[in-house]
Amino acid sequence: MPISPHSSQPAFPGLGFGVGLRAPHYRDFLEHRPAVDWLEIHTENYLDPAVWDAHVLEQLRQDYPISLHGVGLAMAPRADFTNNICSKCAMSWQRVEPALISEHYAGARLVTVI
């Protein structure tokens, strides 16, 4: 289990103080490493390892436990879309090695009304 960078305790037993990492926070976190116990990110923002967001996350995950929170499955009524998102999420989970994963899921079915 990851250790908080600001104490010698495991990162998630009491959860501690975490913050949702957003693009406007990147510079501050990269330059100053604020004293929070963990970071939460939206999985869908980091699915492509070649984008700047993924580079920032790669740097910060060295110093902070990461909680991946997905919202993409709540918007997935088609099986092909869901399978594609699930595959990308699984690759992201392997790359990021998060301390915690949560995901919205909403099953939906299209019905034609005549």
JSON list of N, CA, C and O in Angstrom, two decimals, residues 6-54:
[
{"chain": "A", "resi": 6, "resn": "HIS", "atom": "N", "xyz": [3.55, 12.74, 3.34]},
{"chain": "A", "resi": 6, "resn": "HIS", "atom": "CA", "xyz": [3.58, 13.70, 4.44]},
{"chain": "A", "resi": 6, "resn": "HIS", "atom": "C", "xyz": [3.48, 13.05, 5.81]},
{"chain": "A", "resi": 6, "resn": "HIS", "atom": "O", "xyz": [3.35, 13.74, 6.80]},
{"chain": "A", "resi": 7, "resn": "SER", "atom": "N", "xyz": [3.54, 11.73, 5.85]},
{"chain": "A", "resi": 7, "resn": "SER", "atom": "CA", "xyz": [3.56, 11.00, 7.11]},
{"chain": "A", "resi": 7, "resn": "SER", "atom": "C", "xyz": [4.09, 9.60, 6.82]},
{"chain": "A", "resi": 7, "resn": "SER", "atom": "O", "xyz": [4.29, 9.24, 5.68]},
{"chain": "A", "resi": 8, "resn": "SER", "atom": "N", "xyz": [4.30, 8.83, 7.87]},
{"chain": "A", "resi": 8, "resn": "SER", "atom": "CA", "xyz": [4.79, 7.46, 7.65]},
{"chain": "A", "resi": 8, "resn": "SER", "atom": "C", "xyz": [3.64, 6.46, 7.68]},
{"chain": "A", "resi": 8, "resn": "SER", "atom": "O", "xyz": [3.88, 5.26, 7.73]},
{"chain": "A", "resi": 9, "resn": "GLN", "atom": "N", "xyz": [2.41, 6.93, 7.64]},
{"chain": "A", "resi": 9, "resn": "GLN", "atom": "CA", "xyz": [1.24, 6.06, 7.69]},
{"chain": "A", "resi": 9, "resn": "GLN", "atom": "C", "xyz": [0.81, 5.64, 6.29]},
{"chain": "A", "resi": 9, "resn": "GLN", "atom": "O", "xyz": [1.02, 6.36, 5.33]},
{"chain": "A", "resi": 10, "resn": "PRO", "atom": "N", "xyz": [0.18, 4.47, 6.18]},
{"chain": "A", "resi": 10, "resn": "PRO", "atom": "CA", "xyz": [-0.40, 4.10, 4.88]},
{"chain": "A", "resi": 10, "resn": "PRO", "atom": "C", "xyz": [-1.36, 5.19, 4.41]},
{"chain": "A", "resi": 10, "resn": "PRO", "atom": "O", "xyz": [-2.00, 5.86, 5.20]},
{"chain": "A", "resi": 11, "resn": "ALA", "atom": "N", "xyz": [-1.44, 5.35, 3.12]},
{"chain": "A", "resi": 11, "resn": "ALA", "atom": "CA", "xyz": [-2.12, 6.49, 2.53]},
{"chain": "A", "resi": 11, "resn": "ALA", "atom": "C", "xyz": [-3.63, 6.51, 2.71]},
{"chain": "A", "resi": 11, "resn": "ALA", "atom": "O", "xyz": [-4.22, 7.57, 2.81]},
{"chain": "A", "resi": 12, "resn": "PHE", "atom": "N", "xyz": [-4.33, 5.37, 2.73]},
{"chain": "A", "resi": 12, "resn": "PHE", "atom": "CA", "xyz": [-5.78, 5.42, 2.68]},
{"chain": "A", "resi": 12, "resn": "PHE", "atom": "C", "xyz": [-6.54, 4.92, 3.91]},
{"chain": "A", "resi": 12, "resn": "PHE", "atom": "O", "xyz": [-7.75, 5.03, 3.91]},
{"chain": "A", "resi": 13, "resn": "PRO", "atom": "N", "xyz": [-5.94, 4.40, 4.98]},
{"chain": "A", "resi": 13, "resn": "PRO", "atom": "CA", "xyz": [-6.77, 3.87, 6.06]},
{"chain": "A", "resi": 13, "resn": "PRO", "atom": "C", "xyz": [-7.77, 4.88, 6.61]},
{"chain": "A", "resi": 13, "resn": "PRO", "atom": "O", "xyz": [-8.92, 4.59, 6.78]},
{"chain": "A", "resi": 14, "resn": "GLY", "atom": "N", "xyz": [-7.34, 6.09, 6.90]},
{"chain": "A", "resi": 14, "resn": "GLY", "atom": "CA", "xyz": [-8.25, 7.11, 7.38]},
{"chain": "A", "resi": 14, "resn": "GLY", "atom": "C", "xyz": [-8.54, 8.12, 6.28]},
{"chain": "A", "resi": 14, "resn": "GLY", "atom": "O", "xyz": [-9.11, 9.16, 6.54]},
{"chain": "A", "resi": 15, "resn": "LEU", "atom": "N", "xyz": [-8.12, 7.79, 5.08]},
{"chain": "A", "resi": 15, "resn": "LEU", "atom": "CA", "xyz": [-8.22, 8.62, 3.89]},
{"chain": "A", "resi": 15, "resn": "LEU", "atom": "C", "xyz": [-7.39, 9.89, 3.96]},
{"chain": "A", "resi": 15, "resn": "LEU", "atom": "O", "xyz": [-6.80, 10.28, 2.99]},
{"chain": "A", "resi": 16, "resn": "GLY", "atom": "N", "xyz": [-7.33, 10.54, 5.09]},
{"chain": "A", "resi": 16, "resn": "GLY", "atom": "CA", "xyz": [-6.53, 11.76, 5.15]},
{"chain": "A", "resi": 16, "resn": "GLY", "atom": "C", "xyz": [-7.17, 12.86, 4.32]},
{"chain": "A", "resi": 16, "resn": "GLY", "atom": "O", "xyz": [-8.38, 12.89, 4.11]},
{"chain": "A", "resi": 17, "resn": "PHE", "atom": "N", "xyz": [-6.34, 13.72, 3.81]},
{"chain": "A", "resi": 17, "resn": "PHE", "atom": "CA", "xyz": [-6.81, 14.88, 3.06]},
{"chain": "A", "resi": 17, "resn": "PHE", "atom": "C", "xyz": [-6.36, 14.75, 1.61]},
{"chain": "A", "resi": 17, "resn": "PHE", "atom": "O", "xyz": [-5.18, 14.78, 1.31]},
{"chain": "A", "resi": 18, "resn": "GLY", "atom": "N", "xyz": [-7.33, 14.57, 0.72]},
{"chain": "A", "resi": 18, "resn": "GLY", "atom": "CA", "xyz": [-7.02, 14.47, -0.70]},
{"chain": "A", "resi": 18, "resn": "GLY", "atom": "C", "xyz": [-7.66, 15.61, -1.46]},
{"chain": "A", "resi": 18, "resn": "GLY", "atom": "O", "xyz": [-8.50, 16.34, -0.94]},
{"chain": "A", "resi": 19, "resn": "VAL", "atom": "N", "xyz": [-7.23, 15.77, -2.70]},
{"chain": "A", "resi": 19, "resn": "VAL", "atom": "CA", "xyz": [-7.78, 16.84, -3.54]},
{"chain": "A", "resi": 19, "resn": "VAL", "atom": "C", "xyz": [-7.94, 16.32, -4.96]},
{"chain": "A", "resi": 19, "resn": "VAL", "atom": "O", "xyz": [-7.16, 15.48, -5.41]},
{"chain": "A", "resi": 20, "resn": "GLY", "atom": "N", "xyz": [-8.97, 16.81, -5.63]},
{"chain": "A", "resi": 20, "resn": "GLY", "atom": "CA", "xyz": [-9.17, 16.47, -7.04]},
{"chain": "A", "resi": 20, "resn": "GLY", "atom": "C", "xyz": [-8.20, 17.26, -7.89]},
{"chain": "A", "resi": 20, "resn": "GLY", "atom": "O", "xyz": [-8.23, 18.49, -7.89]},
{"chain": "A", "resi": 21, "resn": "LEU", "atom": "N", "xyz": [-7.32, 16.58, -8.59]},
{"chain": "A", "resi": 21, "resn": "LEU", "atom": "CA", "xyz": [-6.32, 17.24, -9.42]},
{"chain": "A", "resi": 21, "resn": "LEU", "atom": "C", "xyz": [-6.95, 17.68, -10.74]},
{"chain": "A", "resi": 21, "resn": "LEU", "atom": "O", "xyz": [-7.51, 16.86, -11.47]},
{"chain": "A", "resi": 22, "resn": "ARG", "atom": "N", "xyz": [-6.85, 18.95, -11.05]},
{"chain": "A", "resi": 22, "resn": "ARG", "atom": "CA", "xyz": [-7.37, 19.52, -12.30]},
{"chain": "A", "resi": 22, "resn": "ARG", "atom": "C", "xyz": [-6.24, 20.29, -12.98]},
{"chain": "A", "resi": 22, "resn": "ARG", "atom": "O", "xyz": [-5.28, 20.70, -12.33]},
{"chain": "A", "resi": 23, "resn": "ALA", "atom": "N", "xyz": [-6.38, 20.50, -14.26]},
{"chain": "A", "resi": 23, "resn": "ALA", "atom": "CA", "xyz": [-5.33, 21.18, -15.04]},
{"chain": "A", "resi": 23, "resn": "ALA", "atom": "C", "xyz": [-4.88, 22.51, -14.42]},
{"chain": "A", "resi": 23, "resn": "ALA", "atom": "O", "xyz": [-3.68, 22.80, -14.39]},
{"chain": "A", "resi": 24, "resn": "PRO", "atom": "N", "xyz": [-5.78, 23.34, -13.88]},
{"chain": "A", "resi": 24, "resn": "PRO", "atom": "CA", "xyz": [-5.31, 24.60, -13.27]},
{"chain": "A", "resi": 24, "resn": "PRO", "atom": "C", "xyz": [-4.37, 24.40, -12.07]},
{"chain": "A", "resi": 24, "resn": "PRO", "atom": "O", "xyz": [-3.65, 25.31, -11.69]},
{"chain": "A", "resi": 25, "resn": "HIS", "atom": "N", "xyz": [-4.35, 23.19, -11.49]},
{"chain": "A", "resi": 25, "resn": "HIS", "atom": "CA", "xyz": [-3.50, 22.90, -10.34]},
{"chain": "A", "resi": 25, "resn": "HIS", "atom": "C", "xyz": [-2.12, 22.38, -10.73]},
{"chain": "A", "resi": 25, "resn": "HIS", "atom": "O", "xyz": [-1.24, 22.28, -9.88]},
{"chain": "A", "resi": 26, "resn": "TYR", "atom": "N", "xyz": [-1.93, 21.97, -11.97]},
{"chain": "A", "resi": 26, "resn": "TYR", "atom": "CA", "xyz": [-0.71, 21.28, -12.36]},
{"chain": "A", "resi": 26, "resn": "TYR", "atom": "C", "xyz": [0.56, 22.02, -11.96]},
{"chain": "A", "resi": 26, "resn": "TYR", "atom": "O", "xyz": [1.46, 21.46, -11.36]},
{"chain": "A", "resi": 27, "resn": "ARG", "atom": "N", "xyz": [0.65, 23.29, -12.33]},
{"chain": "A", "resi": 27, "resn": "ARG", "atom": "CA", "xyz": [1.89, 24.04, -12.07]},
{"chain": "A", "resi": 27, "resn": "ARG", "atom": "C", "xyz": [2.21, 24.07, -10.58]},
{"chain": "A", "resi": 27, "resn": "ARG", "atom": "O", "xyz": [3.35, 23.82, -10.17]},
{"chain": "A", "resi": 28, "resn": "ASP", "atom": "N", "xyz": [1.21, 24.36, -9.76]},
{"chain": "A", "resi": 28, "resn": "ASP", "atom": "CA", "xyz": [1.44, 24.43, -8.31]},
{"chain": "A", "resi": 28, "resn": "ASP", "atom": "C", "xyz": [1.91, 23.09, -7.77]},
{"chain": "A", "resi": 28, "resn": "ASP", "atom": "O", "xyz": [2.86, 23.03, -6.98]},
{"chain": "A", "resi": 29, "resn": "PHE", "atom": "N", "xyz": [1.27, 22.01, -8.19]},
{"chain": "A", "resi": 29, "resn": "PHE", "atom": "CA", "xyz": [1.67, 20.70, -7.70]},
{"chain": "A", "resi": 29, "resn": "PHE", "atom": "C", "xyz": [3.05, 20.29, -8.20]},
{"chain": "A", "resi": 29, "resn": "PHE", "atom": "O", "xyz": [3.85, 19.72, -7.45]},
{"chain": "A", "resi": 30, "resn": "LEU", "atom": "N", "xyz": [3.37, 20.58, -9.44]},
{"chain": "A", "resi": 30, "resn": "LEU", "atom": "CA", "xyz": [4.68, 20.23, -9.98]},
{"chain": "A", "resi": 30, "resn": "LEU", "atom": "C", "xyz": [5.80, 21.03, -9.31]},
{"chain": "A", "resi": 30, "resn": "LEU", "atom": "O", "xyz": [6.88, 20.50, -9.05]},
{"chain": "A", "resi": 31, "resn": "GLU", "atom": "N", "xyz": [5.55, 22.30, -9.03]},
{"chain": "A", "resi": 31, "resn": "GLU", "atom": "CA", "xyz": [6.60, 23.16, -8.47]},
{"chain": "A", "resi": 31, "resn": "GLU", "atom": "C", "xyz": [6.70, 23.08, -6.96]},
{"chain": "A", "resi": 31, "resn": "GLU", "atom": "O", "xyz": [7.80, 23.20, -6.41]},
{"chain": "A", "resi": 32, "resn": "HIS", "atom": "N", "xyz": [5.57, 22.90, -6.25]},
{"chain": "A", "resi": 32, "resn": "HIS", "atom": "CA", "xyz": [5.58, 23.04, -4.79]},
{"chain": "A", "resi": 32, "resn": "HIS", "atom": "C", "xyz": [5.19, 21.79, -4.01]},
{"chain": "A", "resi": 32, "resn": "HIS", "atom": "O", "xyz": [5.41, 21.75, -2.80]},
{"chain": "A", "resi": 33, "resn": "ARG", "atom": "N", "xyz": [4.63, 20.80, -4.67]},
{"chain": "A", "resi": 33, "resn": "ARG", "atom": "CA", "xyz": [4.19, 19.57, -4.00]},
{"chain": "A", "resi": 33, "resn": "ARG", "atom": "C", "xyz": [3.42, 19.91, -2.71]},
{"chain": "A", "resi": 33, "resn": "ARG", "atom": "O", "xyz": [3.89, 19.65, -1.60]},
{"chain": "A", "resi": 34, "resn": "PRO", "atom": "N", "xyz": [2.22, 20.51, -2.82]},
{"chain": "A", "resi": 34, "resn": "PRO", "atom": "CA", "xyz": [1.44, 20.88, -1.63]},
{"chain": "A", "resi": 34, "resn": "PRO", "atom": "C", "xyz": [1.20, 19.69, -0.71]},
{"chain": "A", "resi": 34, "resn": "PRO", "atom": "O", "xyz": [1.19, 18.54, -1.14]},
{"chain": "A", "resi": 35, "resn": "ALA", "atom": "N", "xyz": [0.99, 19.98, 0.55]},
{"chain": "A", "resi": 35, "resn": "ALA", "atom": "CA", "xyz": [0.83, 18.97, 1.58]},
{"chain": "A", "resi": 35, "resn": "ALA", "atom": "C", "xyz": [-0.59, 18.42, 1.60]},
{"chain": "A", "resi": 35, "resn": "ALA", "atom": "O", "xyz": [-1.43, 18.83, 2.39]},
{"chain": "A", "resi": 36, "resn": "VAL", "atom": "N", "xyz": [-0.87, 17.49, 0.71]},
{"chain": "A", "resi": 36, "resn": "VAL", "atom": "CA", "xyz": [-2.11, 16.72, 0.74]},
{"chain": "A", "resi": 36, "resn": "VAL", "atom": "C", "xyz": [-1.70, 15.25, 0.75]},
{"chain": "A", "resi": 36, "resn": "VAL", "atom": "O", "xyz": [-0.59, 14.90, 0.36]},
{"chain": "A", "resi": 37, "resn": "ASP", "atom": "N", "xyz": [-2.58, 14.41, 1.23]},
{"chain": "A", "resi": 37, "resn": "ASP", "atom": "CA", "xyz": [-2.24, 12.99, 1.38]},
{"chain": "A", "resi": 37, "resn": "ASP", "atom": "C", "xyz": [-2.41, 12.17, 0.12]},
{"chain": "A", "resi": 37, "resn": "ASP", "atom": "O", "xyz": [-1.77, 11.13, -0.02]},
{"chain": "A", "resi": 38, "resn": "TRP", "atom": "N", "xyz": [-3.28, 12.60, -0.81]},
{"chain": "A", "resi": 38, "resn": "TRP", "atom": "CA", "xyz": [-3.51, 11.85, -2.03]},
{"chain": "A", "resi": 38, "resn": "TRP", "atom": "C", "xyz": [-4.20, 12.73, -3.05]},
{"chain": "A", "resi": 38, "resn": "TRP", "atom": "O", "xyz": [-4.72, 13.80, -2.71]},
{"chain": "A", "resi": 39, "resn": "LEU", "atom": "N", "xyz": [-4.20, 12.29, -4.29]},
{"chain": "A", "resi": 39, "resn": "LEU", "atom": "CA", "xyz": [-4.83, 13.03, -5.39]},
{"chain": "A", "resi": 39, "resn": "LEU", "atom": "C", "xyz": [-5.88, 12.15, -6.06]},
{"chain": "A", "resi": 39, "resn": "LEU", "atom": "O", "xyz": [-5.65, 10.96, -6.28]},
{"chain": "A", "resi": 40, "resn": "GLU", "atom": "N", "xyz": [-7.02, 12.76, -6.39]},
{"chain": "A", "resi": 40, "resn": "GLU", "atom": "CA", "xyz": [-8.03, 12.06, -7.18]},
{"chain": "A", "resi": 40, "resn": "GLU", "atom": "C", "xyz": [-8.02, 12.65, -8.59]},
{"chain": "A", "resi": 40, "resn": "GLU", "atom": "O", "xyz": [-7.93, 13.85, -8.77]},
{"chain": "A", "resi": 41, "resn": "ILE", "atom": "N", "xyz": [-8.07, 11.76, -9.57]},
{"chain": "A", "resi": 41, "resn": "ILE", "atom": "CA", "xyz": [-8.15, 12.22, -10.96]},
{"chain": "A", "resi": 41, "resn": "ILE", "atom": "C", "xyz": [-9.31, 11.51, -11.65]},
{"chain": "A", "resi": 41, "resn": "ILE", "atom": "O", "xyz": [-9.71, 10.43, -11.24]},
{"chain": "A", "resi": 42, "resn": "HIS", "atom": "N", "xyz": [-9.84, 12.14, -12.68]},
{"chain": "A", "resi": 42, "resn": "HIS", "atom": "CA", "xyz": [-10.85, 11.47, -13.52]},
{"chain": "A", "resi": 42, "resn": "HIS", "atom": "C", "xyz": [-10.10, 10.62, -14.55]},
{"chain": "A", "resi": 42, "resn": "HIS", "atom": "O", "xyz": [-9.33, 11.15, -15.36]},
{"chain": "A", "resi": 43, "resn": "THR", "atom": "N", "xyz": [-10.33, 9.35, -14.50]},
{"chain": "A", "resi": 43, "resn": "THR", "atom": "CA", "xyz": [-9.64, 8.39, -15.35]},
{"chain": "A", "resi": 43, "resn": "THR", "atom": "C", "xyz": [-9.64, 8.81, -16.82]},
{"chain": "A", "resi": 43, "resn": "THR", "atom": "O", "xyz": [-8.62, 8.74, -17.50]},
{"chain": "A", "resi": 44, "resn": "GLU", "atom": "N", "xyz": [-10.80, 9.27, -17.32]},
{"chain": "A", "resi": 44, "resn": "GLU", "atom": "CA", "xyz": [-10.95, 9.57, -18.74]},
{"chain": "A", "resi": 44, "resn": "GLU", "atom": "C", "xyz": [-10.01, 10.68, -19.21]},
{"chain": "A", "resi": 44, "resn": "GLU", "atom": "O", "xyz": [-9.68, 10.76, -20.38]},
{"chain": "A", "resi": 45, "resn": "ASN", "atom": "N", "xyz": [-9.56, 11.53, -18.30]},
{"chain": "A", "resi": 45, "resn": "ASN", "atom": "CA", "xyz": [-8.64, 12.62, -18.68]},
{"chain": "A", "resi": 45, "resn": "ASN", "atom": "C", "xyz": [-7.21, 12.13, -18.90]},
{"chain": "A", "resi": 45, "resn": "ASN", "atom": "O", "xyz": [-6.36, 12.89, -19.35]},
{"chain": "A", "resi": 46, "resn": "TYR", "atom": "N", "xyz": [-6.93, 10.87, -18.55]},
{"chain": "A", "resi": 46, "resn": "TYR", "atom": "CA", "xyz": [-5.56, 10.36, -18.58]},
{"chain": "A", "resi": 46, "resn": "TYR", "atom": "C", "xyz": [-5.45, 9.05, -19.37]},
{"chain": "A", "resi": 46, "resn": "TYR", "atom": "O", "xyz": [-4.49, 8.30, -19.19]},
{"chain": "A", "resi": 47, "resn": "LEU", "atom": "N", "xyz": [-6.41, 8.77, -20.23]},
{"chain": "A", "resi": 47, "resn": "LEU", "atom": "CA", "xyz": [-6.39, 7.51, -20.98]},
{"chain": "A", "resi": 47, "resn": "LEU", "atom": "C", "xyz": [-5.29, 7.45, -22.02]},
{"chain": "A", "resi": 47, "resn": "LEU", "atom": "O", "xyz": [-4.76, 6.39, -22.31]},
{"chain": "A", "resi": 48, "resn": "ASP", "atom": "N", "xyz": [-4.93, 8.58, -22.59]},
{"chain": "A", "resi": 48, "resn": "ASP", "atom": "CA", "xyz": [-3.89, 8.62, -23.63]},
{"chain": "A", "resi": 48, "resn": "ASP", "atom": "C", "xyz": [-2.55, 8.95, -22.97]},
{"chain": "A", "resi": 48, "resn": "ASP", "atom": "O", "xyz": [-2.34, 10.06, -22.49]},
{"chain": "A", "resi": 49, "resn": "PRO", "atom": "N", "xyz": [-1.62, 8.00, -22.92]},
{"chain": "A", "resi": 49, "resn": "PRO", "atom": "CA", "xyz": [-0.34, 8.24, -22.24]},
{"chain": "A", "resi": 49, "resn": "PRO", "atom": "C", "xyz": [0.54, 9.27, -22.92]},
{"chain": "A", "resi": 49, "resn": "PRO", "atom": "O", "xyz": [1.54, 9.70, -22.35]},
{"chain": "A", "resi": 50, "resn": "ALA", "atom": "N", "xyz": [0.17, 9.71, -24.14]},
{"chain": "A", "resi": 50, "resn": "ALA", "atom": "CA", "xyz": [1.01, 10.66, -24.87]},
{"chain": "A", "resi": 50, "resn": "ALA", "atom": "C", "xyz": [0.64, 12.12, -24.61]},
{"chain": "A", "resi": 50, "resn": "ALA", "atom": "O", "xyz": [1.33, 13.01, -25.08]},
{"chain": "A", "resi": 51, "resn": "VAL", "atom": "N", "xyz": [-0.43, 12.38, -23.86]},
{"chain": "A", "resi": 51, "resn": "VAL", "atom": "CA", "xyz": [-0.86, 13.77, -23.65]},
{"chain": "A", "resi": 51, "resn": "VAL", "atom": "C", "xyz": [-0.19, 14.38, -22.42]},
{"chain": "A", "resi": 51, "resn": "VAL", "atom": "O", "xyz": [0.32, 13.67, -21.55]},
{"chain": "A", "resi": 52, "resn": "TRP", "atom": "N", "xyz": [-0.20, 15.71, -22.35]},
{"chain": "A", "resi": 52, "resn": "TRP", "atom": "CA", "xyz": [0.44, 16.43, -21.24]},
{"chain": "A", "resi": 52, "resn": "TRP", "atom": "C", "xyz": [-0.12, 16.00, -19.90]},
{"chain": "A", "resi": 52, "resn": "TRP", "atom": "O", "xyz": [0.62, 15.85, -18.93]},
{"chain": "A", "resi": 53, "resn": "ASP", "atom": "N", "xyz": [-1.44, 15.81, -19.80]},
{"chain": "A", "resi": 53, "resn": "ASP", "atom": "CA", "xyz": [-2.05, 15.41, -18.53]},
{"chain": "A", "resi": 53, "resn": "ASP", "atom": "C", "xyz": [-1.40, 14.13, -17.99]},
{"chain": "A", "resi": 53, "resn": "ASP", "atom": "O", "xyz": [-1.13, 14.02, -16.80]},
{"chain": "A", "resi": 54, "resn": "ALA", "atom": "N", "xyz": [-1.18, 13.16, -18.86]},
{"chain": "A", "resi": 54, "resn": "ALA", "atom": "CA", "xyz": [-0.57, 11.90, -18.44]},
{"chain": "A", "resi": 54, "resn": "ALA", "atom": "C", "xyz": [0.87, 12.10, -17.99]},
{"chain": "A", "resi": 54, "resn": "ALA", "atom": "O", "xyz": [1.33, 11.45, -17.05]}
]
